CSV table of C-alpha atoms in Angstrom, one decimal:
chain,number,residue,atom,x,y,z
W,1,MET,CA,5.2,42.9,-81.2
W,2,LYS,CA,3.2,39.7,-81.7
W,3,LYS,CA,6.1,37.7,-80.2
W,4,CYS,CA,6.3,40.0,-77.2
W,5,ILE,CA,2.5,39.7,-76.5
W,6,PHE,CA,2.7,35.9,-77.0
W,7,LEU,CA,5.6,35.7,-74.6
W,8,ILE,CA,3.8,37.8,-71.9
W,9,ALA,CA,0.7,35.7,-72.3
W,10,PHE,CA,2.7,32.4,-72.1
W,11,LEU,CA,4.5,33.5,-68.9
W,12,GLY,CA,1.3,34.7,-67.3
W,13,LEU,CA,-0.3,31.4,-68.0
W,14,ALA,CA,2.7,29.5,-66.7
W,15,PHE,CA,2.6,31.5,-63.4
W,16,THR,CA,-1.2,30.9,-63.1
W,17,PHE,CA,-0.8,27.1,-63.4
W,18,ASN,CA,2.1,27.1,-60.9
W,19,ALA,CA,0.0,29.1,-58.4
W,20,CYS,CA,-3.0,26.8,-58.8
W,21,ASP,CA,-0.8,23.7,-58.1
W,22,ASP,CA,0.6,25.2,-54.9
W,23,ASN,CA,-1.7,24.0,-52.2
W,24,ASP,CA,0.8,24.3,-49.4
W,25,VAL,CA,-0.5,26.0,-46.2
W,26,LEU,CA,1.8,27.0,-43.4
W,27,ILE,CA,0.7,25.6,-40.0
W,28,GLY,CA,1.7,25.8,-36.4
W,29,GLU,CA,2.4,22.8,-34.3
W,30,ASN,CA,-1.3,22.7,-33.3
W,31,GLY,CA,-2.2,22.2,-36.9
W,32,LEU,CA,-0.7,18.7,-36.9
W,33,PRO,CA,-2.7,15.5,-36.4
W,34,GLN,CA,-2.3,14.1,-32.8
W,35,GLU,CA,-0.3,11.1,-34.1
W,36,ALA,CA,2.3,13.4,-35.6
W,37,LYS,CA,2.5,15.5,-32.4
W,38,THR,CA,3.0,12.3,-30.4
W,39,PHE,CA,5.7,11.1,-32.7
W,40,ILE,CA,7.6,14.3,-32.3
W,41,ALA,CA,7.2,14.4,-28.5
W,42,THR,CA,8.3,10.7,-28.3
W,43,HIS,CA,11.3,10.7,-30.6
W,44,PHE,CA,12.5,14.4,-30.3
W,45,PRO,CA,11.5,15.4,-26.7
W,46,SER,CA,13.9,18.3,-26.5
W,47,ALA,CA,13.5,19.6,-30.1
W,48,LYS,CA,11.4,22.7,-30.8
W,49,PHE,CA,8.9,23.1,-33.7
W,50,VAL,CA,10.3,25.6,-36.2
W,51,TRP,CA,7.7,25.4,-39.0
W,52,GLY,CA,5.1,23.2,-40.6
W,53,GLU,CA,3.4,22.9,-43.9
W,54,ARG,CA,0.3,21.0,-45.0
W,55,ASP,CA,-0.3,20.0,-48.6
W,56,ASN,CA,-2.4,17.5,-50.5
W,57,GLU,CA,-0.2,14.5,-49.4
W,58,GLY,CA,0.3,15.3,-45.7
W,59,TYR,CA,2.5,17.4,-43.5
W,60,ASP,CA,6.1,18.6,-43.6
W,61,VAL,CA,7.8,19.7,-40.4
W,62,ARG,CA,11.2,21.2,-39.5
W,63,LEU,CA,12.6,21.0,-36.0
W,64,ASP,CA,15.2,23.3,-34.4
W,65,ASN,CA,17.7,20.4,-34.3
W,66,GLY,CA,17.9,20.3,-38.1
W,67,PHE,CA,15.6,17.3,-38.6
W,68,GLU,CA,12.9,17.5,-41.3
W,69,LEU,CA,9.9,15.1,-40.9
W,70,GLU,CA,7.1,14.2,-43.2
W,71,PHE,CA,3.8,12.7,-42.1
W,72,LEU,CA,0.8,11.3,-44.1
W,73,LYS,CA,-2.6,13.0,-43.8
W,74,ASP,CA,-3.5,10.8,-40.8
W,75,GLY,CA,-0.3,11.8,-39.0
W,76,THR,CA,1.6,8.5,-39.6
W,77,TRP,CA,5.3,9.2,-40.0
W,78,ASP,CA,6.6,8.9,-43.6
W,79,ASN,CA,10.1,10.4,-43.7
W,80,VAL,CA,12.7,11.3,-41.1
W,81,ASP,CA,15.7,13.3,-42.5
W,82,SER,CA,18.6,14.6,-40.5
W,83,LYS,CA,20.1,16.4,-43.5
W,84,HIS,CA,23.3,14.4,-42.8
W,85,VAL,CA,23.7,16.5,-39.6
W,86,ARG,CA,23.3,13.5,-37.3
W,87,GLU,CA,22.0,10.1,-36.8
W,88,VAL,CA,18.2,9.3,-36.9
W,89,PRO,CA,17.3,8.5,-33.3
W,90,ALA,CA,17.5,4.8,-32.3
W,91,SER,CA,13.9,5.0,-31.2
W,92,ILE,CA,12.9,5.6,-34.8
W,93,VAL,CA,15.4,3.1,-36.3
W,94,SER,CA,13.7,0.5,-34.0
W,95,LEU,CA,10.4,1.1,-35.9
W,96,ILE,CA,11.9,-0.4,-39.1
W,97,PRO,CA,12.8,-4.0,-39.7
W,98,GLU,CA,15.8,-5.1,-37.7
W,99,SER,CA,17.4,-6.7,-40.7
W,100,ILE,CA,17.9,-3.2,-42.2
W,101,SER,CA,20.2,-2.2,-39.3
W,102,GLY,CA,21.9,-5.6,-39.5
W,103,TYR,CA,22.6,-5.1,-43.2
W,104,ILE,CA,24.1,-1.7,-42.6
W,105,SER,CA,26.2,-2.8,-39.7
W,106,GLU,CA,27.5,-5.7,-41.8
W,107,ASN,CA,28.1,-3.9,-45.1
W,108,HIS,CA,28.8,-0.3,-44.1
W,109,GLN,CA,30.8,-0.4,-40.8
W,110,GLY,CA,30.8,3.0,-39.1
W,111,ALA,CA,27.9,4.3,-41.0
W,112,VAL,CA,24.7,5.6,-39.4
W,113,ILE,CA,21.3,6.1,-40.8
W,114,ALA,CA,20.8,9.7,-41.6
W,115,LYS,CA,17.4,9.4,-43.4
W,116,ILE,CA,14.5,6.9,-43.5
W,117,ASP,CA,11.9,7.3,-46.2
W,118,LYS,CA,9.0,4.9,-46.5
W,119,GLU,CA,8.2,3.9,-50.0
W,120,TYR,CA,4.6,3.3,-51.3
W,121,ASP,CA,3.1,1.9,-54.6
W,122,ARG,CA,0.5,3.8,-56.6
W,123,LYS,CA,-2.3,2.3,-54.5
W,124,GLY,CA,-0.7,3.7,-51.3
W,125,ARG,CA,0.5,0.3,-50.0
W,126,HIS,CA,3.8,0.3,-48.1
W,127,THR,CA,6.4,-1.4,-50.3
W,128,GLY,CA,9.7,-0.7,-48.5
W,129,TYR,CA,12.3,1.8,-47.2
W,130,GLU,CA,14.8,4.1,-48.8
W,131,ILE,CA,17.7,4.6,-46.4
W,132,GLU,CA,20.5,7.3,-46.6
W,133,LEU,CA,23.7,6.8,-44.6
W,134,ASN,CA,25.8,9.6,-43.2
W,135,ASN,CA,28.9,8.6,-45.2
W,136,TYR,CA,27.6,7.0,-48.3
W,137,HIS,CA,26.3,8.8,-51.4
W,138,ASN,CA,23.9,6.2,-52.7
W,139,ASP,CA,20.6,5.3,-51.2
W,140,LEU,CA,19.9,1.7,-50.1
W,141,LEU,CA,16.5,0.3,-51.0
W,142,PHE,CA,14.9,-2.3,-48.8
W,143,GLY,CA,11.6,-4.2,-49.1
W,144,SER,CA,8.8,-3.8,-46.5
W,145,GLU,CA,10.1,-6.8,-44.6
W,146,GLY,CA,13.7,-5.4,-44.5
W,147,ASN,CA,15.2,-7.4,-47.3
W,148,PHE,CA,17.9,-5.6,-49.2
W,149,ILE,CA,16.9,-4.9,-52.8
W,150,ARG,CA,19.6,-2.7,-54.4
W,151,TYR,CA,21.6,0.5,-54.2
W,152,ASP,CA,19.9,3.5,-55.8
W,153,TYR,CA,22.6,5.4,-57.7
């Protein structure tokens, strides 16, 4: 009996902590910062907003073309993910250092960028990019200036 009461109390406490940590709020397109709305309109002009979520770190958005986007609190883009369905638009690839595209063209012929994830240090400073390709299982890590660092296995 004591074990049963202890187990129930433990599970109740676990669910309470999980619920307190969940600060996600569903939002509509109008709940996004203007910079995020402009980014979507510029780079995905024919895509429709499916859902959005705000949390302590920023915003998550899903578009009807399968892309998932992440934005920082101020609306700056942070992550563009095609879920390996298609290529990240060239207009977005042009926002990262050209040397990244050059490295991929030279070392991964036929591959296209399927995901771009900006990397930050603990102080919030931009330190580089994590790139996923459509036909390669390992991520490629680049510095903020576009220098290749390593494969992330």
